[in-house]
Coordinates of C-alpha atoms and ligand atoms in Angstrom, one line a residue:
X599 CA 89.2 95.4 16.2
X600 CA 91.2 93.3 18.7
X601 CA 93.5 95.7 20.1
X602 CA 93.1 99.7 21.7
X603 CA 95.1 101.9 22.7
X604 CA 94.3 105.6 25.2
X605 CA 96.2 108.0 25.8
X606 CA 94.4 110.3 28.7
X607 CA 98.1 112.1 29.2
X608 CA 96.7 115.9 30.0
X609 CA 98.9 117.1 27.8
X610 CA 102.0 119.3 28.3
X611 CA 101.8 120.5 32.3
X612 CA 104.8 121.4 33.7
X613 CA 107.2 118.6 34.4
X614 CA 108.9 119.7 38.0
X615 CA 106.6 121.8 40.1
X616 CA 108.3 123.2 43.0
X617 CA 106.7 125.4 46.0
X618 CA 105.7 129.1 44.7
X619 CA 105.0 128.1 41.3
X620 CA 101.5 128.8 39.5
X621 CA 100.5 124.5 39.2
X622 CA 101.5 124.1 43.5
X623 CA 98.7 124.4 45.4
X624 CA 96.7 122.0 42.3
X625 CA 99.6 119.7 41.9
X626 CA 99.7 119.0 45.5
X627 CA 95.8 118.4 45.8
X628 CA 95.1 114.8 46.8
X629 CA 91.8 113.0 48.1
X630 CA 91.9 113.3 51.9
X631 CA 92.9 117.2 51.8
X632 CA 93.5 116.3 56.3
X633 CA 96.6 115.0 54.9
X634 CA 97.2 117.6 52.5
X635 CA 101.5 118.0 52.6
X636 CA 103.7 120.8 51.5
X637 CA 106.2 118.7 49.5
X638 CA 109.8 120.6 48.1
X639 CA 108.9 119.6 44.8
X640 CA 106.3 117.4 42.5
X641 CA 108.2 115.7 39.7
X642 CA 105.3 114.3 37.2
X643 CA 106.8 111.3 35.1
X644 CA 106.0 110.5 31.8
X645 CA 108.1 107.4 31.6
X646 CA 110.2 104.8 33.5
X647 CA 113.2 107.2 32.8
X648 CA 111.9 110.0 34.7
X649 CA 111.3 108.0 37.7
X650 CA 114.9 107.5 37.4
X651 CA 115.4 111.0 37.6
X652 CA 113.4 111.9 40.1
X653 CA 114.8 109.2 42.7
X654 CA 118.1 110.5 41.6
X655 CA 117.3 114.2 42.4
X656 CA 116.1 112.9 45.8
X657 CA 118.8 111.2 46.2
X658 CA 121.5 114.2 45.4
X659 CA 118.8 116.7 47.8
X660 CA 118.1 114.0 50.7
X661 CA 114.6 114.3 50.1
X662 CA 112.3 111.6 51.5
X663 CA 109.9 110.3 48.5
X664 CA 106.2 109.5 48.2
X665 CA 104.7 108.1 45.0
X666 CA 101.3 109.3 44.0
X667 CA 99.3 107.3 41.6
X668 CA 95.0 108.2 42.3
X669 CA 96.1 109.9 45.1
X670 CA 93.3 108.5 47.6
X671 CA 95.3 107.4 50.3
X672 CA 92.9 107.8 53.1
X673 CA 96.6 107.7 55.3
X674 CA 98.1 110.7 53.3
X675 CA 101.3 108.4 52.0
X676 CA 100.9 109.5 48.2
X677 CA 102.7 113.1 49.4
X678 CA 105.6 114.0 51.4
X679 CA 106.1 117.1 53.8
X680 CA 109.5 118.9 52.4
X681 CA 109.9 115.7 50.0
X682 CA 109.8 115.1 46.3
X683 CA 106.9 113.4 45.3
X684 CA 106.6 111.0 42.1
X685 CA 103.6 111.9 40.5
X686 CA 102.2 109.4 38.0
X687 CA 99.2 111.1 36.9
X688 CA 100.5 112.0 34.0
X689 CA 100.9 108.3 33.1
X690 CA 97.3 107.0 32.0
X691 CA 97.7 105.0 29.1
X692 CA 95.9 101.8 28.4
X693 CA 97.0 99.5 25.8
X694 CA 94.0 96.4 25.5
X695 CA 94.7 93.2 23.8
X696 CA 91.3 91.8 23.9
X697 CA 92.7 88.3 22.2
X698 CA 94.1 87.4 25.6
X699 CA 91.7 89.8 27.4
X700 CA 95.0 91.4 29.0
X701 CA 95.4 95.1 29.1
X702 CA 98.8 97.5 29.7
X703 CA 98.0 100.2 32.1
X704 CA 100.3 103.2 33.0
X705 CA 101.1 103.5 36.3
X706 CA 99.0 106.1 37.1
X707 CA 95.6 105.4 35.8
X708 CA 92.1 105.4 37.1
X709 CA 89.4 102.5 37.9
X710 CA 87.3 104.4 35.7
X711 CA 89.2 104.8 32.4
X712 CA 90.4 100.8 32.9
X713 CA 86.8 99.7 33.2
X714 CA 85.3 102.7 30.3
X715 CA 88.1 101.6 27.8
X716 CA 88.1 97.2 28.6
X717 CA 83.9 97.9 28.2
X718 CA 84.4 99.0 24.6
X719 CA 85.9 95.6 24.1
X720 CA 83.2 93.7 26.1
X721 CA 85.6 93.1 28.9
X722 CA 86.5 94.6 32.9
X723 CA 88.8 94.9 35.0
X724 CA 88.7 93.7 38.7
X725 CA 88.9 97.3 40.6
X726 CA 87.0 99.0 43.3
X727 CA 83.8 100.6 43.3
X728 CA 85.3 103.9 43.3
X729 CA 86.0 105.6 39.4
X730 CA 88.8 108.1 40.8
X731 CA 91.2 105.8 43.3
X732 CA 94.2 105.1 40.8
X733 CA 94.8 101.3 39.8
X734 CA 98.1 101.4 41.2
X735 CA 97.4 102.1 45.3
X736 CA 94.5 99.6 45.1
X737 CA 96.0 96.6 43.3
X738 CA 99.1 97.0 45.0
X739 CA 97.6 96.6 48.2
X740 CA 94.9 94.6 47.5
X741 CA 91.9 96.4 46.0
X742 CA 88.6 94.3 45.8
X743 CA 85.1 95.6 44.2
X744 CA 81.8 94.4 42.4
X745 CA 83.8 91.2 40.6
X746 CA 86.0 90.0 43.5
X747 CA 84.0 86.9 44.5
X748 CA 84.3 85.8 40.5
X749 CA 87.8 86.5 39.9
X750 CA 90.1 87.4 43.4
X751 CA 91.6 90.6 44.6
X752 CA 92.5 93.0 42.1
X753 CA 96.2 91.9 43.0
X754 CA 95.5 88.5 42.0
X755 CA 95.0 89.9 38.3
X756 CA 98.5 91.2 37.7
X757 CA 100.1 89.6 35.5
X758 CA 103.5 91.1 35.0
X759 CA 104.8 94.8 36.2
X760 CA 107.3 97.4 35.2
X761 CA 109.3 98.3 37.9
X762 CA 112.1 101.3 39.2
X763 CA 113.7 100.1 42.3
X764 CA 115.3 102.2 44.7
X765 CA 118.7 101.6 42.8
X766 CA 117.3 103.1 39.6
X767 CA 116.5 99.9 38.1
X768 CA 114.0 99.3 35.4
X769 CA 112.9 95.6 36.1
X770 CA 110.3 93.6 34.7
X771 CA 108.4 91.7 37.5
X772 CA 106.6 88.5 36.9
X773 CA 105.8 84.6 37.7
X774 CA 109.2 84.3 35.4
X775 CA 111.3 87.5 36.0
X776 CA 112.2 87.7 39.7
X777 CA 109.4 85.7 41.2
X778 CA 109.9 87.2 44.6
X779 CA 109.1 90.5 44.0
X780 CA 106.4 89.3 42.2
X781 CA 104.8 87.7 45.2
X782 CA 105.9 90.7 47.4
X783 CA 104.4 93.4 45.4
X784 CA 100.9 91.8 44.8
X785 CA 99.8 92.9 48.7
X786 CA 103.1 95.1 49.4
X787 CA 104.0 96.3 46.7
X788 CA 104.3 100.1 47.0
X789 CA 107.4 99.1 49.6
X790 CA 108.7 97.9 46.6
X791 CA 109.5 100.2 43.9
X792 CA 107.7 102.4 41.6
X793 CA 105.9 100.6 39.3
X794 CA 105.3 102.3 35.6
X795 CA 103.4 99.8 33.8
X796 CA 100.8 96.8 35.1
X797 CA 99.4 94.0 32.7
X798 CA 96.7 92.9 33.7
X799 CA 94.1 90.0 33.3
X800 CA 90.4 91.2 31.9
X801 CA 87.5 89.3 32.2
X802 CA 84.1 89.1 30.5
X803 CA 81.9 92.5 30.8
X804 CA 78.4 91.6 33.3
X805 CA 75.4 92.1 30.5
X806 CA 74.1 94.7 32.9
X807 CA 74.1 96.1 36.8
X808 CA 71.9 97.5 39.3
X809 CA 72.9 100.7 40.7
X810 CA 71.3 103.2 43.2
X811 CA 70.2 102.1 46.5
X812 CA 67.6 101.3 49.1
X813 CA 67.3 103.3 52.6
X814 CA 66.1 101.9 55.6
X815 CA 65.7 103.7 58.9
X816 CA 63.4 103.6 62.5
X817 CA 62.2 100.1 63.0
X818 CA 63.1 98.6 60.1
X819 CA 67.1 98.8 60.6
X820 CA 67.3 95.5 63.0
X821 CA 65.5 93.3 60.7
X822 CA 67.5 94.5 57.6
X823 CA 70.6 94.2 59.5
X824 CA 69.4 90.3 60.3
X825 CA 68.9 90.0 56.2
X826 CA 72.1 92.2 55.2
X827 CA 74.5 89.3 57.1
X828 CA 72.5 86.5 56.0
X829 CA 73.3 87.8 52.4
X830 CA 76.9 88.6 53.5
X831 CA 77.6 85.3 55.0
X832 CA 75.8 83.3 51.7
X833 CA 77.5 85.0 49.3
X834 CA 77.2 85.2 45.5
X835 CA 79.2 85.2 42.5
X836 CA 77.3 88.5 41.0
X837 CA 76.5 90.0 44.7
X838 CA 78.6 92.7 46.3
X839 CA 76.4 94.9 48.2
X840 CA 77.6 97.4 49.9
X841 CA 76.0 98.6 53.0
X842 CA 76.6 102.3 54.8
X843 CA 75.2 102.5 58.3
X844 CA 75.1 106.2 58.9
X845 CA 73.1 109.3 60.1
X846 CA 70.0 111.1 56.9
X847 CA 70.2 114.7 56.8
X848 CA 67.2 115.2 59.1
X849 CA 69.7 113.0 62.0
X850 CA 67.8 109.9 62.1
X851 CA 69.9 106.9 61.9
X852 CA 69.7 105.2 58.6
X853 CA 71.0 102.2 56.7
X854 CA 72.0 103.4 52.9
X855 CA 72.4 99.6 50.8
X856 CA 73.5 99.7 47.5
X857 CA 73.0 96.1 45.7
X858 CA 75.7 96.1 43.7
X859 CA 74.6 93.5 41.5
X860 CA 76.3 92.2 38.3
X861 CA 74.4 88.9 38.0
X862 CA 71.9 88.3 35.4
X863 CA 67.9 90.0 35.6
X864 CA 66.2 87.2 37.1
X865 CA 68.7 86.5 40.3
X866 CA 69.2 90.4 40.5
X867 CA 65.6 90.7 41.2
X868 CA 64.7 87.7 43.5
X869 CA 67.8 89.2 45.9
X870 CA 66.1 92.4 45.9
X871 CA 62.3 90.9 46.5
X872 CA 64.0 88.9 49.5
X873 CA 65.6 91.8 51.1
X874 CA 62.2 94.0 50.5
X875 CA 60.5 91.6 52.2
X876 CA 62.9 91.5 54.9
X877 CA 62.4 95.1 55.8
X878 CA 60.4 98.0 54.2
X879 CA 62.8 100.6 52.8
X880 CA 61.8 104.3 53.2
X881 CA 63.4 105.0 49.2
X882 CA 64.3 103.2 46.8
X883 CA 66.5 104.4 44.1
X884 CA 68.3 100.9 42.1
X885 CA 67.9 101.5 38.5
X886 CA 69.3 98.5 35.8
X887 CA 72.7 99.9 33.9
X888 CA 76.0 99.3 32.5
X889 CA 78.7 98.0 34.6
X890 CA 81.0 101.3 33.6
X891 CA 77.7 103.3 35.1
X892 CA 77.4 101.3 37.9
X893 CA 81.4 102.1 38.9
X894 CA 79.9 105.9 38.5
X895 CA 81.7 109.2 38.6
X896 CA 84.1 109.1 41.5
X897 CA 83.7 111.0 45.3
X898 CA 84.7 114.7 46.1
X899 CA 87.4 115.6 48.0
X900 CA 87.0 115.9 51.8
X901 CA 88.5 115.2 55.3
X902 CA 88.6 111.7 56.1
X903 CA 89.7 109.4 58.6
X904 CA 88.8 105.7 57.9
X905 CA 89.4 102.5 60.0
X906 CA 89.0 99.0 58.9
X907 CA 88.3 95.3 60.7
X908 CA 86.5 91.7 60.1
X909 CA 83.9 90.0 61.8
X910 CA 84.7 86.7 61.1
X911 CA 82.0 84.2 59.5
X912 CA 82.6 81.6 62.1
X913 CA 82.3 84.4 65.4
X914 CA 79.2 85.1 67.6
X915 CA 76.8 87.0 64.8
X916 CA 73.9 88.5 67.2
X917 CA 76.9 89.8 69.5
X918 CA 78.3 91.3 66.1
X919 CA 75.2 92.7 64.7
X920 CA 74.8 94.2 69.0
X921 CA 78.5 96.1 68.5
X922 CA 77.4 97.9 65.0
X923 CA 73.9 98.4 66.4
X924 CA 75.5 100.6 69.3
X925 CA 78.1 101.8 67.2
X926 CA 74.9 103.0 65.2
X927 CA 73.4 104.7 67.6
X928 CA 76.1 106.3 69.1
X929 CA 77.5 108.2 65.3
X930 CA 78.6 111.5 64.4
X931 CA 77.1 113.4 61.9
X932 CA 79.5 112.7 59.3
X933 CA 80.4 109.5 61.0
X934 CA 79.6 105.9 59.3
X935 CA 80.3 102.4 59.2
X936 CA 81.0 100.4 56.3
X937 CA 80.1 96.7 55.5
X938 CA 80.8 94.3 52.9
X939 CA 81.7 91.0 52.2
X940 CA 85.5 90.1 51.8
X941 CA 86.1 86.6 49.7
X942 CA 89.3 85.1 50.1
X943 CA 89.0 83.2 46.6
X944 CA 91.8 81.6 45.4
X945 CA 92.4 81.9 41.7
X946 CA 94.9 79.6 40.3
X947 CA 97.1 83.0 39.3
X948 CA 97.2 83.8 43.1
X949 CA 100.9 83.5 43.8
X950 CA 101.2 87.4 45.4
X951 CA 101.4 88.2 49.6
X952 CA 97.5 89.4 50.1
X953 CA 96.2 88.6 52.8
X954 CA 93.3 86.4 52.8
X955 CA 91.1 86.7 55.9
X956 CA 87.6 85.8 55.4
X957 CA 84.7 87.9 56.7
X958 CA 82.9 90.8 56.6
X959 CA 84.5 93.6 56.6
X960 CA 83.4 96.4 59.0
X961 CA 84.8 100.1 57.9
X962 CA 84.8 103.1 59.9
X963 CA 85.1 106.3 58.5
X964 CA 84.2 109.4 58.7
X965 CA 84.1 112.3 55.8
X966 CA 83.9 116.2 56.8
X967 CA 84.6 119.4 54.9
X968 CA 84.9 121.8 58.1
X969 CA 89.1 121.6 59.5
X970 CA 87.6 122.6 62.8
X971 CA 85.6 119.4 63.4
X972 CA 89.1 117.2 62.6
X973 CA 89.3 117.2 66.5
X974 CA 85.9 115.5 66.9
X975 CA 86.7 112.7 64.5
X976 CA 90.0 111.8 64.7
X977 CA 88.8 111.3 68.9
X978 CA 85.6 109.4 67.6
X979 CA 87.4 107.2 65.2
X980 CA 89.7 106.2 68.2
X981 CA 87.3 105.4 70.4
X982 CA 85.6 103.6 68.1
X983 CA 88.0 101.4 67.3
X984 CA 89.2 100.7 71.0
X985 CA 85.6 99.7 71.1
X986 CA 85.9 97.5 68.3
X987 CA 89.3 96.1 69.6
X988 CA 88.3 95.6 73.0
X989 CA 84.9 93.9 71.9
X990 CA 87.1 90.6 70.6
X991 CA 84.8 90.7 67.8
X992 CA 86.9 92.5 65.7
X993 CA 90.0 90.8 63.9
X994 CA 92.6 92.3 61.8
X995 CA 90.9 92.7 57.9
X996 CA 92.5 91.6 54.6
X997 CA 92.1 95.1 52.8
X998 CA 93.8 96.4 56.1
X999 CA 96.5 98.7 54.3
X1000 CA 94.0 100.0 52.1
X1001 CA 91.4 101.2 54.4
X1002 CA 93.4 103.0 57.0
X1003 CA 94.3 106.4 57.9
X1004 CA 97.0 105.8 60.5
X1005 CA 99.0 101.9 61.4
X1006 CA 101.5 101.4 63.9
X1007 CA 104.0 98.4 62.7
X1008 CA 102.7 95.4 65.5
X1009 CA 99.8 96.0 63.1
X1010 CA 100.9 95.9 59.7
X1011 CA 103.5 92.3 61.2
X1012 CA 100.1 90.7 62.3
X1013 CA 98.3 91.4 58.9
X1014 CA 101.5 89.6 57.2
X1015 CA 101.5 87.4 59.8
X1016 CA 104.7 84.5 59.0
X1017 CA 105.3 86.3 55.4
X1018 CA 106.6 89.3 57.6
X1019 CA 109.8 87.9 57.8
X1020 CA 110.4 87.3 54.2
X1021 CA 108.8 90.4 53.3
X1022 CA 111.1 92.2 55.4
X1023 CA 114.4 90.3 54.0
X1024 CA 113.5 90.8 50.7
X1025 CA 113.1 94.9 51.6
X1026 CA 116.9 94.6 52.8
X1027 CA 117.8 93.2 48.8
X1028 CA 115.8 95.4 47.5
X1029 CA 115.2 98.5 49.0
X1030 CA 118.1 98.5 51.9
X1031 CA 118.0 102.7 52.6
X1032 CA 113.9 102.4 53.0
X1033 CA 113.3 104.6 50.1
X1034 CA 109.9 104.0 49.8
X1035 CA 108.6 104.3 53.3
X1036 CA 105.5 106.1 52.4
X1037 CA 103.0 103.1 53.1
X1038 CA 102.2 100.5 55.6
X1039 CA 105.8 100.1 56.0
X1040 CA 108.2 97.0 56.2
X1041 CA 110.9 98.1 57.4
X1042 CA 114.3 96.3 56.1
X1043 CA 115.0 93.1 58.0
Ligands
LIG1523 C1 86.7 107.2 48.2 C2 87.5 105.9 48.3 C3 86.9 104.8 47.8 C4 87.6 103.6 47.9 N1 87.1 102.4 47.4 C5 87.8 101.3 47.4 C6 87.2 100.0 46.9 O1 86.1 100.0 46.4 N2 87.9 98.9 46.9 C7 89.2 98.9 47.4 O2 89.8 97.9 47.4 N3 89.8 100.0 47.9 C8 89.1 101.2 47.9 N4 89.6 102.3 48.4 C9 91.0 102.3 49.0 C10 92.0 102.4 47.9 O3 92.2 101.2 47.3 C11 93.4 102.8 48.6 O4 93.2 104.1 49.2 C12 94.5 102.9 47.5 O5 95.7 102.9 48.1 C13 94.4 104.2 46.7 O6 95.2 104.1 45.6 P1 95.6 105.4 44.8 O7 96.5 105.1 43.7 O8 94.4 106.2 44.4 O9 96.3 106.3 45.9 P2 97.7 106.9 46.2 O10 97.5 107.7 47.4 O11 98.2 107.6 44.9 O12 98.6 105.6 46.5 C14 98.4 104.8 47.6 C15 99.7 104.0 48.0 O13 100.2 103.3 46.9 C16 101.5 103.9 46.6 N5 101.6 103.9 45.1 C17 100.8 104.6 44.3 N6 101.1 104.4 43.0 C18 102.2 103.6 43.0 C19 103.0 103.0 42.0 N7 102.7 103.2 40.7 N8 104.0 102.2 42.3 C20 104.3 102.0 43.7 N9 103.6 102.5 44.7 C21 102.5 103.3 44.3 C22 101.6 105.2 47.2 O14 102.9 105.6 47.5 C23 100.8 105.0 48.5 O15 101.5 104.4 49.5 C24 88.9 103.5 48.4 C25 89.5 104.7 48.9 C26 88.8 105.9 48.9 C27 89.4 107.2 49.4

């Protein structure tokens, strides 16, 4: 069998949801419940036509408009306060061809049903290593995981997109079919329009994964930290670790590094004998699995605030490792820090706006349950980053719109650095109102 087809629609939910109905207070939910908004109404669209409606109906109401695909937008942009809110999430088909190892995806589906239903044709997807953020958020900004160093940015895997623009258009957006909203959308795109349907490129399912992870604390966290960016700065096709710098439960401060390997037995486990030797880990958990196991079962809901920078490859590394070391020490409880390697491959499809900064990427964030500690993270996460900015270590990261929970607009021109200007004209064609101004916004030029 060549070809497959899913359907994960939930069946017949309401279509409209509006404040004081029964399906509110779930329809609303979204990852970071900080940001959880009170929106007029929830329209969820089954097709490219009800996106139509939906923009109309905010149109006739003046309602501002978010679009909600996986609804992990550590920033809050996939709902609205007193807006309408496009909700996709009824819109998880799949449609696999694996002939030309392309799939169609609905605008609203998950890493994890792209990568469970490709597997069953020996194929994957480039996504995150998250199963619940929705294909749309990340490839639209960027999205990178476990087979970025092989095959790009998820971005740089779309191969064509179904579009509504603010006008109510239903456009097809390709290489061939207006090129420039092609290029803007894969790294801007959710400035864009709506997008319905994504075809993307598949590529070859990894034999087998390592999942699980090795924990290191006391003594051994500055030697693993020496080995951790000698194996971020080599690099490897079939390596992605990433590394969580954080607090255990008894306080201590702990380094949490989850291999991450795709690559075949024999280079999986020479990478893990090196970095034993490197530094004794207090538990070790990696296990051999599938790669739809190794993308796992997704992350609970929470309170979140997240940052995100680069160290570059070329800066002063012992003055790096010195700022993460104190950053370290210095952690909330539910406070971490985030690395992992960003590779600015090029793959000959690679025609879209993502940014391509090498280096490694250093994310702050913090994840809480409590609303009464929001106080003590939202100042730590500020004060971390002055640190960060006023170290000059720091420079502005590729996955920059992804991994943010708040971004001024000096910020989101010097991450488009000189494509800001046609980025911005081309929001004046497209979008002149500023429709869709829930994201790192360009404003219209
Ligand atoms: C727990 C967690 C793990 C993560 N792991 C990774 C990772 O491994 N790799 C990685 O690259 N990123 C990762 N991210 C970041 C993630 O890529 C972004 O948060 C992404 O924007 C989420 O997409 P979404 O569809 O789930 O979110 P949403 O909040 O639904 O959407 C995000 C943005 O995209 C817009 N949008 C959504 N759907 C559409 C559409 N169909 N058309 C137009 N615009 C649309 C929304 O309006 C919003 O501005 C992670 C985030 C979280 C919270």
């Amino acid at each position: 069998m060549n070809r497959g087809t899913a359907d994960l629609d939930d069946g017949d939910r309401t279509q409209v949801v509006a404040r004081g109905d029964d399906e509110y207070e779930a329809a609303r939910g979204v990852f970071n419940v900080r940001l959880m908004r009170q929106p007029a109404l929830i329209h969820r669209c089954r097709t490219a036509e009800d996106v139509r409606v939906a923009l109309r109906v905010a149109h006739e109401r003046g309602l501002g408009i978010a679009v909600r695909a996986g609804g992990h937008s550590h920033a809050g942009w996939s709902s609205i306060e007193d807006g309408l809110v496009i909700d996709l999430t009824s819109m998880r088909s799949i449609e696999i061809d694996a002939e030309t190892s392309t799939a169609w995806v609905g605008g609203g589906t998950l890493a994890m049903d792209l990568v469970q239903a490709a597997a069953r044709f020996g194929l994957a997807p480039v996504v995150g290593t998250t199963a619940t953020v929705g294909i749309a958020g990340l490839l639209l900004g960027l999205g990178e995981g476990y087979l970025s160093a092989k095959h790009g940015f998820g971005t740089d895997n779309i191969l064509e997109l179904r579009v509504v623009t603010a006008d109510g258009t239903i456009q097809t957006v390709s290489a061939t079919s207006h090129p420039d909203l092609f290029w803007a959308m894969r790294g801007a795109g959710a400035n864009f329009g709506v997008v319905t349907a994504f075809k993307l490129q598949l590529h070859p399912l990894p034999a087998r994964a390592i999942r699980g992870r090795l924990t290191f604390v006391g003594d051994e966290v500055r030697p693993v930290t020496d080995h951790i960016w000698e194996v971020l700065h080599r690099g490897s096709p079939h390596y992605f670790p990433m590394v969580c710098y954080e607090r255990d439960d008894g306080g201590q401060a702990s380094v949490r590094f989850m291999p991450g390997h795709t690559g075949p037995a024999e280079e999986a486990e020479l990478d893990l004998r090196r970095l034993r030797e490197a530094a004794s880990p207090s538990s070790d958990t990696t296990a051999p699995c599938s790669y739809p196991e190794l993308i796992g079962a997704g992350i609970e809901r929470a309170r979140t605030v997240c940052d995100v920078y680069r160290f570059a490859f070329d800066g002063d590394l012992e003055a790096q490792k010195d700022l993460l070391l104190g950053l370290h020490a210095a952690l909330p409880r539910f406070g971490q820090v985030w690395l992992w390697r960003t590779v600015p491959i090029v793959p000959s499809s690679a025609v879209g706006v993502a940014p391509r900064l090498p280096g490694i990427t250093v994310g702050i964030a913090g994840t809480w349950h409590d609303p009464r500690e929001d106080e003590e993270y939202l100042r730590w996460i500020r004060e971390t980053s002055t640190t960060m900015v006023d170290s000059e270590l720091a420079l502005v990261a590729s996955n920059t719109i992804n991994h943010v929970h708040e971004i001024g607009p000096e910020r989101i021109r010097r991450l488009y650095g000189d494509d800001y200007t046609r980025l911005a004209a081309l929001k004046a064609v497209v979008d002149p109102e500023n429709v869709f101004r829930s994201n790192a916004n360009i404003p219209p030029a």
